[in-house]
CSV table of C-alpha atoms in Angstrom, one decimal:
chain,number,residue,atom,x,y,z
R,19,UNK,CA,74.3,33.4,52.6
R,20,UNK,CA,73.7,31.8,56.0
R,21,UNK,CA,72.2,28.3,56.2
R,22,UNK,CA,68.9,29.9,57.5
R,23,UNK,CA,68.4,32.1,54.6
R,24,UNK,CA,69.5,29.3,52.2
R,25,UNK,CA,66.7,27.2,53.5
R,26,UNK,CA,64.1,29.7,53.5
R,27,UNK,CA,64.6,30.5,49.9
R,28,UNK,CA,64.5,26.6,48.8
R,29,UNK,CA,61.2,26.4,50.7
R,30,UNK,CA,59.8,29.4,48.9
R,31,UNK,CA,60.9,27.6,45.6
R,32,UNK,CA,59.2,24.5,46.4
R,33,UNK,CA,56.0,26.7,47.0
R,34,UNK,CA,56.2,28.4,43.7
R,35,UNK,CA,56.9,25.2,41.7
R,36,UNK,CA,53.9,23.6,43.3
R,37,UNK,CA,51.7,26.5,42.3
R,38,UNK,CA,53.1,26.4,38.7
R,39,UNK,CA,52.2,22.5,38.8
R,40,UNK,CA,48.5,23.7,40.1
R,41,UNK,CA,48.3,26.2,37.3
R,42,UNK,CA,49.5,24.0,34.5
R,43,UNK,CA,46.9,21.4,35.7
R,44,UNK,CA,44.1,24.1,35.4
R,45,UNK,CA,45.8,24.6,31.8
R,46,UNK,CA,45.3,21.2,31.1
R,47,UNK,CA,41.7,20.9,31.7
R,48,UNK,CA,41.0,23.8,29.6
R,49,UNK,CA,44.2,24.1,27.5
R,50,UNK,CA,44.8,27.0,24.8
R,51,UNK,CA,47.1,26.0,22.3
R,52,UNK,CA,49.9,28.5,21.6
R,53,UNK,CA,50.0,30.1,17.9
R,54,UNK,CA,53.7,29.1,18.0
R,55,UNK,CA,53.2,25.6,19.1
R,56,UNK,CA,53.7,24.2,15.5
R,57,UNK,CA,57.4,25.5,15.9
R,58,UNK,CA,58.0,23.4,18.7
R,59,UNK,CA,57.4,20.3,16.6
R,60,UNK,CA,59.1,21.2,13.6
R,61,UNK,CA,62.1,23.0,14.7
R,62,UNK,CA,65.3,20.8,15.1
R,63,UNK,CA,66.3,20.5,18.5
R,64,UNK,CA,69.9,21.6,19.5
R,65,UNK,CA,72.2,20.3,22.0
R,66,UNK,CA,71.5,22.8,25.0
R,67,UNK,CA,73.0,22.2,28.4
R,68,UNK,CA,70.1,23.2,30.6
R,69,UNK,CA,70.2,24.4,34.0
R,70,UNK,CA,68.7,22.8,37.1
R,71,UNK,CA,66.0,25.3,37.2
R,72,UNK,CA,65.2,25.0,33.4
R,73,UNK,CA,64.7,21.5,34.0
R,74,UNK,CA,62.2,21.4,36.5
R,75,UNK,CA,60.2,23.9,34.3
R,76,UNK,CA,60.3,21.7,31.4
R,77,UNK,CA,59.1,18.8,33.3
R,78,UNK,CA,56.2,20.9,35.0
R,79,UNK,CA,55.3,22.6,31.5
R,80,UNK,CA,53.2,20.3,29.6
R,81,UNK,CA,53.8,19.9,25.6
R,82,UNK,CA,51.0,22.0,24.0
R,83,UNK,CA,50.6,19.3,21.2
R,84,UNK,CA,50.1,16.5,23.9
R,85,UNK,CA,47.7,18.8,25.9
R,86,UNK,CA,45.7,19.1,22.4
R,87,UNK,CA,45.8,15.5,22.0
R,88,UNK,CA,44.4,14.7,25.5
R,89,UNK,CA,41.7,17.4,25.0
R,90,UNK,CA,40.7,15.5,21.7
R,91,UNK,CA,40.9,12.1,23.7
R,92,UNK,CA,38.7,13.5,26.3
R,93,UNK,CA,36.0,14.7,23.8
R,94,UNK,CA,35.7,11.5,21.9
R,95,UNK,CA,38.2,8.7,21.0
R,96,UNK,CA,35.8,7.4,18.4
R,97,UNK,CA,36.3,10.7,15.7
R,98,UNK,CA,37.9,10.1,12.5
R,99,UNK,CA,41.1,12.0,12.0
R,100,UNK,CA,39.6,13.7,8.9
R,101,UNK,CA,37.1,16.4,9.8
R,102,UNK,CA,35.2,15.9,6.5
R,103,UNK,CA,34.0,12.5,6.7
R,104,UNK,CA,32.4,12.2,10.4
R,105,UNK,CA,30.9,9.1,11.6
R,106,UNK,CA,27.1,9.0,11.4
R,107,UNK,CA,25.4,9.7,14.9
R,108,UNK,CA,22.1,8.5,16.3
R,109,UNK,CA,20.3,11.3,14.8
R,110,UNK,CA,21.6,10.4,11.3
R,111,UNK,CA,20.3,7.0,11.7
R,112,UNK,CA,16.9,8.3,12.8
R,113,UNK,CA,16.7,10.5,10.0
R,114,UNK,CA,17.4,7.6,7.6
R,115,UNK,CA,14.7,5.4,9.1
R,116,UNK,CA,12.2,8.2,8.9
R,117,UNK,CA,13.0,8.6,5.1
R,118,UNK,CA,12.7,4.7,4.6
R,119,UNK,CA,9.5,4.9,6.4
R,120,UNK,CA,8.2,7.9,4.4
R,121,UNK,CA,9.1,6.5,1.1
R,122,UNK,CA,7.0,3.3,2.0
R,123,UNK,CA,4.2,4.3,4.3
R,124,UNK,CA,2.0,1.7,5.9
R,125,UNK,CA,4.0,-1.1,5.4
R,126,UNK,CA,5.1,-3.3,8.2
R,127,UNK,CA,7.8,-5.8,8.7
R,128,UNK,CA,8.0,-8.5,6.5
R,129,UNK,CA,6.8,-11.9,7.8
R,130,UNK,CA,8.8,-14.9,7.5
R,131,UNK,CA,6.2,-16.6,5.2
R,132,UNK,CA,4.8,-13.5,2.8
R,133,UNK,CA,1.6,-14.3,1.2
R,134,UNK,CA,2.0,-14.4,-2.6
R,135,UNK,CA,-0.5,-12.7,-5.1
R,136,UNK,CA,-2.0,-15.8,-6.2
R,137,UNK,CA,-2.9,-17.0,-2.8
R,138,UNK,CA,-4.0,-13.5,-1.7
R,139,UNK,CA,-6.5,-13.1,-4.6
R,140,UNK,CA,-7.4,-16.9,-5.1
R,141,UNK,CA,-11.4,-16.8,-5.4
R,142,UNK,CA,-13.4,-18.8,-3.0
R,143,UNK,CA,-16.2,-20.4,-5.3
R,144,UNK,CA,-18.6,-20.9,-2.4
R,145,UNK,CA,-18.8,-17.2,-1.8
R,146,UNK,CA,-19.5,-16.4,-5.6
R,147,UNK,CA,-23.3,-17.3,-5.2
R,148,UNK,CA,-25.1,-14.2,-3.9
R,149,UNK,CA,-28.2,-15.8,-3.6
R,150,UNK,CA,-26.9,-18.2,-1.0
R,151,UNK,CA,-25.6,-15.0,0.7
R,152,UNK,CA,-28.9,-13.5,0.8
R,153,UNK,CA,-30.3,-16.5,2.4
R,154,UNK,CA,-27.5,-16.3,5.2
R,155,UNK,CA,-28.1,-12.6,5.8
R,156,UNK,CA,-32.0,-12.4,5.6
R,157,UNK,CA,-33.4,-16.0,5.5
R,158,UNK,CA,-34.7,-18.3,2.7
R,159,UNK,CA,-37.8,-16.3,2.1
R,160,UNK,CA,-35.7,-13.6,0.7
R,161,UNK,CA,-34.9,-15.2,-2.4
R,162,UNK,CA,-37.4,-14.8,-4.7
R,163,UNK,CA,-36.4,-18.0,-6.7
R,164,UNK,CA,-37.8,-20.7,-4.1
R,165,UNK,CA,-37.3,-23.5,-6.7
R,166,UNK,CA,-34.0,-25.2,-5.8
R,167,UNK,CA,-31.4,-25.0,-9.0
R,168,UNK,CA,-30.2,-28.6,-9.3
R,169,UNK,CA,-27.5,-27.7,-11.6
R,170,UNK,CA,-24.0,-27.3,-10.2
R,171,UNK,CA,-22.2,-23.8,-9.8
R,172,UNK,CA,-19.5,-23.3,-12.4
R,173,UNK,CA,-16.4,-21.0,-12.3
R,174,UNK,CA,-18.3,-17.7,-12.4
R,175,UNK,CA,-22.4,-18.6,-12.1
R,176,UNK,CA,-25.0,-21.1,-11.7
R,177,UNK,CA,-26.5,-21.8,-15.0
R,178,UNK,CA,-30.4,-21.3,-15.0
R,179,UNK,CA,-32.5,-24.2,-16.5
R,180,UNK,CA,-34.6,-21.8,-18.1
R,181,UNK,CA,-32.0,-20.3,-20.4
R,182,UNK,CA,-31.7,-21.7,-23.9
R,183,UNK,CA,-29.5,-24.7,-24.5
R,184,UNK,CA,-26.1,-23.5,-25.1
R,185,UNK,CA,-24.6,-24.9,-28.6
R,186,UNK,CA,-21.4,-24.3,-30.2
R,187,UNK,CA,-21.6,-20.5,-30.6
R,188,UNK,CA,-18.3,-19.7,-32.2
R,189,UNK,CA,-16.5,-18.5,-29.3
R,190,UNK,CA,-13.4,-20.4,-27.9
R,191,UNK,CA,-10.5,-19.6,-25.9
R,192,UNK,CA,-6.7,-20.5,-26.7
R,193,UNK,CA,-3.7,-20.3,-24.7
R,194,UNK,CA,-0.5,-18.7,-26.0
R,195,UNK,CA,3.1,-19.6,-25.3
R,196,UNK,CA,3.8,-17.3,-22.6
R,197,UNK,CA,0.9,-19.0,-20.8
R,198,UNK,CA,-1.7,-16.2,-21.1
R,199,UNK,CA,-5.1,-16.8,-22.7
R,200,UNK,CA,-7.1,-15.2,-25.4
R,201,UNK,CA,-10.6,-15.5,-26.9
R,202,UNK,CA,-11.1,-16.0,-30.5
R,203,UNK,CA,-14.0,-16.0,-33.1
R,204,UNK,CA,-14.7,-18.2,-35.7
R,205,UNK,CA,-16.1,-17.2,-39.1
R,206,UNK,CA,-19.8,-17.8,-38.0
R,207,UNK,CA,-19.4,-15.6,-35.1
R,208,UNK,CA,-17.3,-12.8,-37.1
R,209,UNK,CA,-20.5,-12.5,-39.1
R,210,UNK,CA,-22.7,-12.2,-36.3
R,211,UNK,CA,-20.4,-9.8,-34.9
R,212,UNK,CA,-20.4,-7.5,-37.9
R,213,UNK,CA,-24.5,-7.6,-38.1
R,214,UNK,CA,-24.3,-6.6,-34.5
R,215,UNK,CA,-22.3,-3.4,-35.2
R,216,UNK,CA,-25.1,-2.7,-37.8
R,217,UNK,CA,-28.0,-2.9,-35.5
R,218,UNK,CA,-26.1,-1.0,-32.8
R,219,UNK,CA,-25.9,1.9,-35.0
R,220,UNK,CA,-29.7,1.7,-35.6
R,221,UNK,CA,-30.3,2.4,-31.8
R,222,UNK,CA,-33.2,0.0,-31.9
R,223,UNK,CA,-33.5,-2.4,-28.8
R,224,UNK,CA,-36.3,-4.3,-30.7
R,225,UNK,CA,-33.9,-5.0,-33.6
R,226,UNK,CA,-31.4,-6.3,-30.9
R,227,UNK,CA,-33.8,-8.6,-29.0
R,228,UNK,CA,-34.8,-10.2,-32.3
R,229,UNK,CA,-31.1,-10.8,-33.3
R,230,UNK,CA,-30.9,-12.2,-29.7
R,231,UNK,CA,-33.6,-14.6,-30.5
R,232,UNK,CA,-31.6,-16.1,-33.3
R,233,UNK,CA,-28.1,-15.8,-31.6
R,234,UNK,CA,-28.9,-16.6,-27.8
R,235,UNK,CA,-25.3,-16.4,-26.6
R,236,UNK,CA,-23.8,-13.6,-28.4
R,237,UNK,CA,-21.9,-11.7,-25.9
R,238,UNK,CA,-22.1,-8.0,-27.1
R,239,UNK,CA,-25.9,-8.3,-27.7
R,240,UNK,CA,-26.4,-9.5,-24.3
R,241,UNK,CA,-24.3,-6.8,-22.9
R,242,UNK,CA,-26.1,-4.1,-24.8
R,243,UNK,CA,-29.7,-5.4,-23.8
R,244,UNK,CA,-28.5,-5.6,-20.2
R,245,UNK,CA,-27.4,-2.2,-20.2
R,246,UNK,CA,-30.4,-1.1,-21.7
R,247,UNK,CA,-32.8,-2.9,-19.5
R,248,UNK,CA,-30.9,-1.7,-16.2
R,249,UNK,CA,-31.6,2.1,-17.3
R,250,UNK,CA,-35.2,1.0,-17.9
R,251,UNK,CA,-35.4,0.0,-14.0
R,252,UNK,CA,-35.5,-3.8,-15.0
R,253,UNK,CA,-32.5,-5.0,-12.8
R,254,UNK,CA,-33.8,-8.7,-12.7
R,255,UNK,CA,-33.8,-9.1,-16.5
R,256,UNK,CA,-30.5,-7.0,-16.8
R,257,UNK,CA,-28.9,-9.3,-14.2
R,258,UNK,CA,-30.2,-12.7,-15.9
R,259,UNK,CA,-28.6,-11.6,-19.2
R,260,UNK,CA,-25.4,-10.7,-17.5
R,261,UNK,CA,-25.5,-14.2,-15.9
R,262,UNK,CA,-26.1,-15.7,-19.4
R,263,UNK,CA,-22.8,-13.9,-20.6
R,264,UNK,CA,-20.9,-15.2,-17.6
R,265,UNK,CA,-22.2,-18.8,-18.5
R,266,UNK,CA,-21.2,-18.5,-22.0
R,267,UNK,CA,-17.7,-17.5,-21.2
R,268,UNK,CA,-17.2,-20.3,-18.4
R,269,UNK,CA,-18.6,-22.9,-20.7
R,270,UNK,CA,-15.8,-22.0,-23.5
R,271,UNK,CA,-13.0,-21.7,-20.8
R,272,UNK,CA,-9.7,-23.4,-21.6
R,273,UNK,CA,-9.2,-26.8,-19.4
R,274,UNK,CA,-6.2,-24.8,-17.9
R,275,UNK,CA,-8.0,-21.7,-17.0
R,276,UNK,CA,-8.9,-21.3,-13.3
R,277,UNK,CA,-9.4,-18.2,-11.0
R,278,UNK,CA,-7.4,-20.1,-8.4
R,279,UNK,CA,-4.1,-18.2,-9.3
R,280,UNK,CA,-3.1,-15.3,-11.4
R,281,UNK,CA,-0.8,-17.3,-13.7
R,282,UNK,CA,-3.9,-19.6,-14.7
R,283,UNK,CA,-6.2,-16.9,-15.7
R,284,UNK,CA,-4.0,-14.3,-17.3
R,285,UNK,CA,-6.1,-12.0,-20.2
R,286,UNK,CA,-4.7,-9.3,-22.1
R,287,UNK,CA,-7.1,-6.4,-21.9
R,288,UNK,CA,-5.7,-4.9,-25.3
R,289,UNK,CA,-7.2,-7.8,-27.3
R,290,UNK,CA,-10.8,-6.7,-28.5
R,291,UNK,CA,-12.0,-10.1,-28.0
R,292,UNK,CA,-11.0,-10.1,-24.3
R,293,UNK,CA,-12.7,-7.2,-23.1
R,294,UNK,CA,-16.4,-8.4,-23.0
R,295,UNK,CA,-15.4,-10.4,-20.1
R,296,UNK,CA,-14.1,-7.8,-18.0
R,297,UNK,CA,-17.1,-5.6,-18.7
R,298,UNK,CA,-19.4,-8.4,-17.9
R,299,UNK,CA,-17.8,-9.3,-14.6
R,300,UNK,CA,-17.4,-5.4,-13.6
R,301,UNK,CA,-21.0,-4.7,-14.1
R,302,UNK,CA,-22.1,-7.8,-12.5
R,303,UNK,CA,-20.0,-6.8,-9.3
R,304,UNK,CA,-22.0,-3.6,-8.9
R,305,UNK,CA,-25.2,-5.4,-9.4
R,306,UNK,CA,-24.5,-7.9,-6.8
R,307,UNK,CA,-23.4,-5.1,-4.4
R,308,UNK,CA,-26.4,-3.4,-5.1
R,309,UNK,CA,-28.1,-6.4,-3.3
R,310,UNK,CA,-25.9,-5.9,-0.3
R,311,UNK,CA,-24.2,-9.2,-1.1
R,312,UNK,CA,-20.6,-7.7,-0.4
R,313,UNK,CA,-19.0,-10.9,0.2
R,314,UNK,CA,-20.0,-12.0,-3.6
R,315,UNK,CA,-18.8,-8.7,-4.7
R,316,UNK,CA,-15.6,-8.9,-3.0
R,317,UNK,CA,-14.9,-12.6,-4.8
R,318,UNK,CA,-15.8,-11.2,-8.1
R,319,UNK,CA,-13.6,-8.2,-7.7
R,320,UNK,CA,-10.6,-10.9,-7.0
R,321,UNK,CA,-11.6,-12.5,-10.3
R,322,UNK,CA,-11.5,-9.4,-12.1
R,323,UNK,CA,-8.3,-8.3,-10.7
R,324,UNK,CA,-6.7,-12.0,-11.3
R,325,UNK,CA,-7.4,-11.6,-15.1
R,326,UNK,CA,-5.1,-8.6,-15.4
R,327,UNK,CA,-3.5,-7.7,-12.1
R,328,UNK,CA,-0.6,-5.5,-13.4
R,329,UNK,CA,-2.5,-3.2,-15.4
R,330,UNK,CA,-6.0,-3.3,-13.5
R,331,UNK,CA,-7.5,-1.8,-16.5
R,332,UNK,CA,-11.1,-1.1,-15.1
R,333,UNK,CA,-9.6,0.3,-11.8
R,334,UNK,CA,-11.4,-2.1,-9.5
R,335,UNK,CA,-8.8,-1.0,-7.0
R,336,UNK,CA,-10.8,1.8,-6.2
R,337,UNK,CA,-13.8,-0.2,-5.2
R,338,UNK,CA,-12.4,-3.4,-3.8
R,339,UNK,CA,-11.6,-1.9,-0.2
R,340,UNK,CA,-15.4,-0.9,0.1
R,341,UNK,CA,-16.3,-4.5,-0.6
R,342,UNK,CA,-13.7,-5.8,1.7
R,343,UNK,CA,-14.7,-3.6,4.8
R,344,UNK,CA,-18.5,-4.3,4.1
R,345,UNK,CA,-18.0,-8.1,4.2
R,346,UNK,CA,-15.8,-7.6,7.3
R,347,UNK,CA,-12.8,-9.1,5.7
R,348,UNK,CA,-10.2,-6.8,7.2
R,349,UNK,CA,-7.5,-9.3,7.1
R,350,UNK,CA,-7.6,-9.5,3.4
R,351,UNK,CA,-7.6,-5.6,2.7
R,352,UNK,CA,-4.7,-5.0,5.1
R,353,UNK,CA,-2.7,-8.0,3.6
R,354,UNK,CA,-3.4,-6.6,0.1
R,355,UNK,CA,-2.1,-3.3,1.1
R,356,UNK,CA,1.0,-4.4,2.9
R,357,UNK,CA,1.4,-6.9,-0.3
R,358,UNK,CA,1.2,-4.1,-3.0
R,359,UNK,CA,1.9,-0.9,-1.4
R,360,UNK,CA,5.8,-1.1,-1.8
R,361,UNK,CA,5.3,-1.8,-5.7
R,362,UNK,CA,2.2,0.0,-6.6
R,363,UNK,CA,2.3,3.0,-4.1
R,364,UNK,CA,-1.3,2.3,-2.6
R,365,UNK,CA,-1.0,4.8,-0.1
R,366,UNK,CA,-1.6,7.4,-3.0
R,367,UNK,CA,-5.1,5.9,-3.5
R,368,UNK,CA,-7.7,8.1,-1.5
R,369,UNK,CA,-9.7,5.0,-0.9
R,370,UNK,CA,-6.9,3.1,0.6
R,371,UNK,CA,-5.4,6.1,2.7
R,372,UNK,CA,-8.8,6.4,4.6
R,373,UNK,CA,-10.0,2.4,4.3
R,374,UNK,CA,-6.6,1.1,5.9
R,375,UNK,CA,-7.0,3.0,9.3
R,376,UNK,CA,-10.6,2.0,9.3
R,377,UNK,CA,-10.1,-1.6,8.6
R,378,UNK,CA,-7.4,-1.6,11.6
R,379,UNK,CA,-9.8,0.0,13.9
R,380,UNK,CA,-12.5,-2.4,12.9
R,381,UNK,CA,-10.2,-5.2,13.3
R,382,UNK,CA,-9.1,-4.1,16.8
R,383,UNK,CA,-12.7,-3.4,18.0
R,384,UNK,CA,-14.6,-6.2,16.5
R,385,UNK,CA,-16.3,-8.3,19.1
R,386,UNK,CA,-16.2,-11.7,17.5
R,387,UNK,CA,-12.8,-12.4,16.0
R,388,UNK,CA,-12.4,-15.5,13.6
R,389,UNK,CA,-8.8,-15.7,14.4
R,390,UNK,CA,-6.5,-13.3,16.4
R,391,UNK,CA,-4.6,-11.1,14.0
R,392,UNK,CA,-0.7,-11.1,14.0
R,393,UNK,CA,-0.3,-7.3,14.1
R,394,UNK,CA,-3.0,-5.4,15.9
R,395,UNK,CA,-2.2,-1.6,15.8
R,396,UNK,CA,-2.5,0.7,18.6
R,397,UNK,CA,-5.3,3.4,18.8
R,398,UNK,CA,-2.5,6.0,18.7
R,399,UNK,CA,-0.7,4.4,15.7
R,400,UNK,CA,-4.5,4.0,13.9
R,401,UNK,CA,-5.1,7.9,14.7
R,402,UNK,CA,-1.6,8.9,13.3
R,403,UNK,CA,-2.7,6.9,10.0
R,404,UNK,CA,-6.0,8.9,9.9
R,405,UNK,CA,-4.1,12.3,10.3
R,406,UNK,CA,-1.7,11.4,7.7
R,407,UNK,CA,-4.7,10.6,5.4
R,408,UNK,CA,-6.3,13.9,6.1
R,409,UNK,CA,-3.2,15.8,5.6
R,410,UNK,CA,-2.7,14.1,2.2
R,411,UNK,CA,-6.2,14.5,1.0
R,412,UNK,CA,-7.7,17.6,2.9
R,413,UNK,CA,-10.7,17.9,0.5
R,414,UNK,CA,-12.2,14.7,1.9
R,415,UNK,CA,-13.1,16.2,5.4
R,416,UNK,CA,-15.1,19.3,4.2
R,417,UNK,CA,-17.3,17.1,1.5
R,418,UNK,CA,-18.0,14.3,4.3
R,419,UNK,CA,-19.3,16.9,6.6
R,420,UNK,CA,-21.4,18.5,4.1
R,421,UNK,CA,-22.7,15.3,2.5
R,422,UNK,CA,-23.3,13.8,6.1
R,423,UNK,CA,-25.0,17.1,7.4
R,424,UNK,CA,-22.8,17.2,10.3
R,425,UNK,CA,-22.4,20.8,10.2
R,426,UNK,CA,-19.6,22.7,11.8
R,427,UNK,CA,-17.8,23.6,8.6
R,428,UNK,CA,-17.7,27.2,9.4
R,429,UNK,CA,-14.9,27.0,11.6
R,430,UNK,CA,-13.0,25.3,8.8
R,431,UNK,CA,-13.0,28.4,6.6
R,432,UNK,CA,-9.7,29.9,8.2
R,433,UNK,CA,-8.0,26.5,8.4
R,434,UNK,CA,-4.8,26.4,6.2
R,435,UNK,CA,-5.9,22.6,5.3
R,436,UNK,CA,-9.6,22.6,5.2
R,437,UNK,CA,-10.4,26.2,4.0
R,438,UNK,CA,-12.3,27.5,1.1
R,439,UNK,CA,-9.5,27.1,-1.3
R,440,UNK,CA,-9.4,23.5,-0.6
R,441,UNK,CA,-13.2,23.0,-0.8
R,442,UNK,CA,-13.4,24.9,-4.2
R,443,UNK,CA,-11.0,22.4,-6.0
């Protein structure tokens, strides 16, 4: 072979090797692992004397295992070697956050100084007097009792000078070792209680009134006559008897009994002697609210809830939100919901499901703000809360539109949420 032909062959060989390199680089970008690549790793290497041409091909040809590793490194360096336990992605973290928000809906971030139940439900005594609230709302002429009462206001009511003089009636309060309180009857009061049961079976209010003249502070007799007079449209006399019951109780309170905290006024509803106090406060709450004194009704609701906050035997939680919104105390309602919702699941109560968005909206649009709230929700968040409430309690909207005579319920018949099937339940 001549020198010119040899030079021509070498130049063509370089061109073919360059093309092979470019082709191999393309394979590196999109490598396709050979089926027999595992034999390249496991097969023992034998001493083979390579030729010059084979060495150049080995240098240009990449190892399939190395190319596969390069591909894995390019796709993601942080993946684990085991495909069964991948690292959580951003979607997984978002899904977990949504699950937590659903499990505790309506809860916000915990503040640095959370409010305890004792501070939240502490009763403000100056707001218990509903007559003073009537004077603030409608003026002094609205109060029928124009004679100023000189007696101080007690823990529950202000005593009336026209009431019979209170003497020891046989009712006393004792404190147990666990810090709770309980009422007890002495022998004389137990005899009066048995006589009351006999008169109650007679169904004669005249006999009860005669018995009350002999025992003017017998609790159950006062409650029975008050309930009877209420149904006879004598609400003023009925409320006076209720106040006399509360006065008899506050006279017999233990020295350590106070509505300032839940620890100092705990009563067990399961004890028969304690139940009359629950009934008296409960009935007085709705009498006061019927006079549009919602602030006083809210304070009495706090007092009733403080007696037994864990059980809430008379379910005052179903009405306390109405009193708070009517009294424009939105901050108390929101704090109560955020404090009790994680443990009591208040979002399952239909009244709280709708009252909390209303309180948020009223708090946001209130013209005269007492103090700037720490967390004011946006209008979109409030709308989202209201939508969740309607989805959870779909029967509320048709009933609301029916009782308010808004109309337009015909277009709800074909709705999956607010159809006829929902309204019939």
